[in-house]
C-alpha positions as a LaTeX table, in Angstrom:
\begin{tabular}{lrrr}
\hline
Residue & $x$ (\AA) & $y$ (\AA) & $z$ (\AA) \\
\hline
Unk1 & $-17.23$ & $-19.44$ & $-27.32$ \\
Unk2 & $-15.04$ & $-16.28$ & $-27.30$ \\
Unk3 & $-11.45$ & $-16.58$ & $-28.53$ \\
Unk4 & $-8.78$ & $-17.18$ & $-25.90$ \\
Unk5 & $-6.86$ & $-14.08$ & $-24.85$ \\
Unk6 & $-3.20$ & $-14.21$ & $-25.92$ \\
Unk7 & $-0.83$ & $-14.74$ & $-22.99$ \\
Unk8 & 0.98 & $-11.43$ & $-23.54$ \\
Unk9 & $-2.32$ & $-9.51$ & $-23.43$ \\
Unk10 & $-3.36$ & $-11.32$ & $-20.27$ \\
Unk11 & $-0.06$ & $-10.47$ & $-18.55$ \\
Unk12 & $-0.32$ & $-6.85$ & $-19.65$ \\
Unk13 & $-3.85$ & $-6.64$ & $-18.24$ \\
Unk14 & $-2.71$ & $-8.13$ & $-14.91$ \\
Unk15 & 0.18 & $-5.62$ & $-14.67$ \\
Unk16 & $-2.27$ & $-2.77$ & $-15.30$ \\
Unk17 & $-4.56$ & $-4.03$ & $-12.53$ \\
Unk18 & $-1.57$ & $-4.35$ & $-10.16$ \\
Unk19 & $-0.50$ & $-0.77$ & $-10.94$ \\
Unk20 & $-4.03$ & 0.50 & $-10.25$ \\
Unk21 & $-4.17$ & $-1.40$ & $-6.96$ \\
Unk22 & $-0.80$ & 0.00 & $-5.85$ \\
Unk23 & $-1.91$ & 3.55 & $-6.69$ \\
Unk24 & $-5.23$ & 3.05 & $-4.89$ \\
Unk25 & $-3.50$ & 1.77 & $-1.75$ \\
Unk26 & $-1.03$ & 4.68 & $-1.86$ \\
Unk27 & $-3.85$ & 7.22 & $-2.25$ \\
Unk28 & $-5.81$ & 5.72 & 0.65 \\
Unk29 & $-2.64$ & 5.83 & 2.79 \\
Unk30 & $-2.07$ & 9.45 & 1.76 \\
Unk31 & $-5.64$ & 10.34 & 2.70 \\
Unk32 & $-5.27$ & 8.71 & 6.12 \\
Unk33 & $-1.99$ & 10.52 & 6.88 \\
Unk34 & $-2.77$ & 13.92 & 5.38 \\
Unk35 & $-6.44$ & 14.30 & 6.27 \\
Unk36 & $-7.27$ & 12.00 & 9.15 \\
Unk37 & $-3.94$ & 12.39 & 11.00 \\
Unk38 & $-3.45$ & 16.02 & 9.87 \\
Unk39 & $-0.03$ & 15.13 & 8.40 \\
Unk40 & 1.37 & 13.68 & 11.63 \\
Unk41 & 3.34 & 10.43 & 11.52 \\
Unk42 & 0.90 & 8.86 & 13.91 \\
Unk43 & $-2.56$ & 9.53 & 15.16 \\
Unk44 & $-2.78$ & 11.05 & 18.61 \\
Unk45 & $-2.21$ & 8.44 & 21.33 \\
Unk46 & $-5.34$ & 6.44 & 21.97 \\
Unk47 & $-7.02$ & 7.47 & 18.72 \\
Unk48 & $-7.89$ & 5.08 & 15.96 \\
Unk49 & $-9.18$ & 5.72 & 12.49 \\
Unk50 & $-12.67$ & 7.14 & 12.75 \\
Unk51 & $-15.10$ & 4.27 & 12.20 \\
Unk52 & $-16.96$ & 5.99 & 9.36 \\
Unk53 & $-13.71$ & 6.12 & 7.38 \\
Unk54 & $-12.55$ & 2.51 & 7.44 \\
Unk55 & $-15.95$ & 0.94 & 8.02 \\
Unk56 & $-17.55$ & 2.67 & 5.07 \\
Unk57 & $-14.61$ & 1.80 & 2.81 \\
Unk58 & $-14.81$ & $-1.84$ & 3.92 \\
Unk59 & $-18.56$ & $-1.91$ & 3.34 \\
Unk60 & $-18.21$ & $-0.29$ & $-0.08$ \\
Unk61 & $-15.12$ & $-2.08$ & $-1.38$ \\
Unk62 & $-14.84$ & $-5.31$ & 0.60 \\
Unk63 & $-12.54$ & $-6.99$ & 3.11 \\
Unk64 & $-9.38$ & $-5.92$ & 1.25 \\
Unk65 & $-10.06$ & $-2.44$ & 2.63 \\
Unk66 & $-10.60$ & $-3.33$ & 6.29 \\
Unk67 & $-8.94$ & $-1.48$ & 9.18 \\
Unk68 & $-5.89$ & $-3.76$ & 9.23 \\
Unk69 & $-5.20$ & $-3.32$ & 5.53 \\
Unk70 & $-5.72$ & 0.43 & 5.83 \\
Unk71 & $-2.94$ & 0.45 & 8.45 \\
Unk72 & $-0.72$ & $-1.19$ & 5.81 \\
Unk73 & $-1.77$ & 1.46 & 3.29 \\
Unk74 & $-0.87$ & 4.20 & 5.77 \\
Unk75 & 2.54 & 2.60 & 6.36 \\
Unk76 & 3.00 & 2.30 & 2.58 \\
Unk77 & 2.41 & 6.02 & 2.09 \\
Unk78 & 4.71 & 6.85 & 5.01 \\
Unk79 & 7.45 & 4.64 & 3.57 \\
Unk80 & 7.01 & 5.99 & 0.03 \\
Unk81 & 5.59 & 9.51 & 0.41 \\
Unk82 & 6.54 & 10.56 & $-3.13$ \\
Unk83 & 4.39 & 8.79 & $-5.73$ \\
Unk84 & 7.02 & 9.12 & $-8.45$ \\
Unk85 & 9.41 & 7.06 & $-6.30$ \\
Unk86 & 6.97 & 4.12 & $-6.24$ \\
Unk87 & 7.90 & 1.37 & $-8.69$ \\
Unk88 & 4.68 & 0.48 & $-10.45$ \\
Unk89 & 6.12 & $-2.76$ & $-11.80$ \\
Unk90 & 5.84 & $-4.11$ & $-8.24$ \\
Unk91 & 2.49 & $-5.39$ & $-7.01$ \\
Unk92 & 0.75 & $-4.53$ & $-3.75$ \\
Unk93 & 1.92 & $-7.91$ & $-2.43$ \\
Unk94 & 5.53 & $-6.90$ & $-3.14$ \\
Unk95 & 5.06 & $-3.68$ & $-1.20$ \\
Unk96 & 3.42 & $-5.52$ & 1.70 \\
Unk97 & 6.51 & $-7.76$ & 1.82 \\
Unk98 & 8.79 & $-4.70$ & 1.77 \\
Unk99 & 6.82 & $-3.19$ & 4.66 \\
Unk100 & 7.19 & $-6.49$ & 6.51 \\
Unk101 & 10.97 & $-6.34$ & 5.94 \\
Unk102 & 11.00 & $-2.79$ & 7.28 \\
Unk103 & 9.58 & $-4.13$ & 10.54 \\
Unk104 & 12.00 & $-7.06$ & 10.79 \\
Unk105 & 15.37 & $-5.60$ & 9.75 \\
Unk106 & 17.39 & $-3.39$ & 12.11 \\
Unk107 & 16.48 & 0.27 & 11.74 \\
Unk108 & 19.93 & 1.30 & 10.48 \\
Unk109 & 19.17 & $-0.30$ & 7.09 \\
Unk110 & 17.60 & 2.28 & 4.75 \\
Unk111 & 14.45 & 1.35 & 2.84 \\
Unk112 & 16.17 & 1.46 & $-0.61$ \\
Unk113 & 18.39 & $-1.41$ & 0.53 \\
Unk114 & 15.33 & $-3.41$ & 1.48 \\
Unk115 & 13.67 & $-2.55$ & $-1.81$ \\
Unk116 & 16.70 & $-3.87$ & $-3.72$ \\
Unk117 & 16.45 & $-7.16$ & $-1.83$ \\
Unk118 & 13.08 & $-7.78$ & $-3.48$ \\
Unk119 & 14.42 & $-7.41$ & $-7.04$ \\
\hline
\end{tabular}
């Protein structure tokens, strides 16, 4: 039986995985906005993500990359367009909650205020 991983090493590994997931979601969002929407805030009215894009990603990587989650990734990139401004100590779940707050709070509250509410 292999030795048990020390708790600190386990936590460090989980933080590394969270950081990779956040970066992956940000990069997918960036790809959607910059390449599939040609840098526009939104796709042209009546257009959706081309099926080969989200369907192939879902088939290759699983349900976590379905069309709905890719919409969240797009919103994540739009809310945090500068990678260096993204706090990697937060998980993807934290950012999903921040995006949810963005939709619920009045629009006159800037995103940094909402981000501070999650600390």
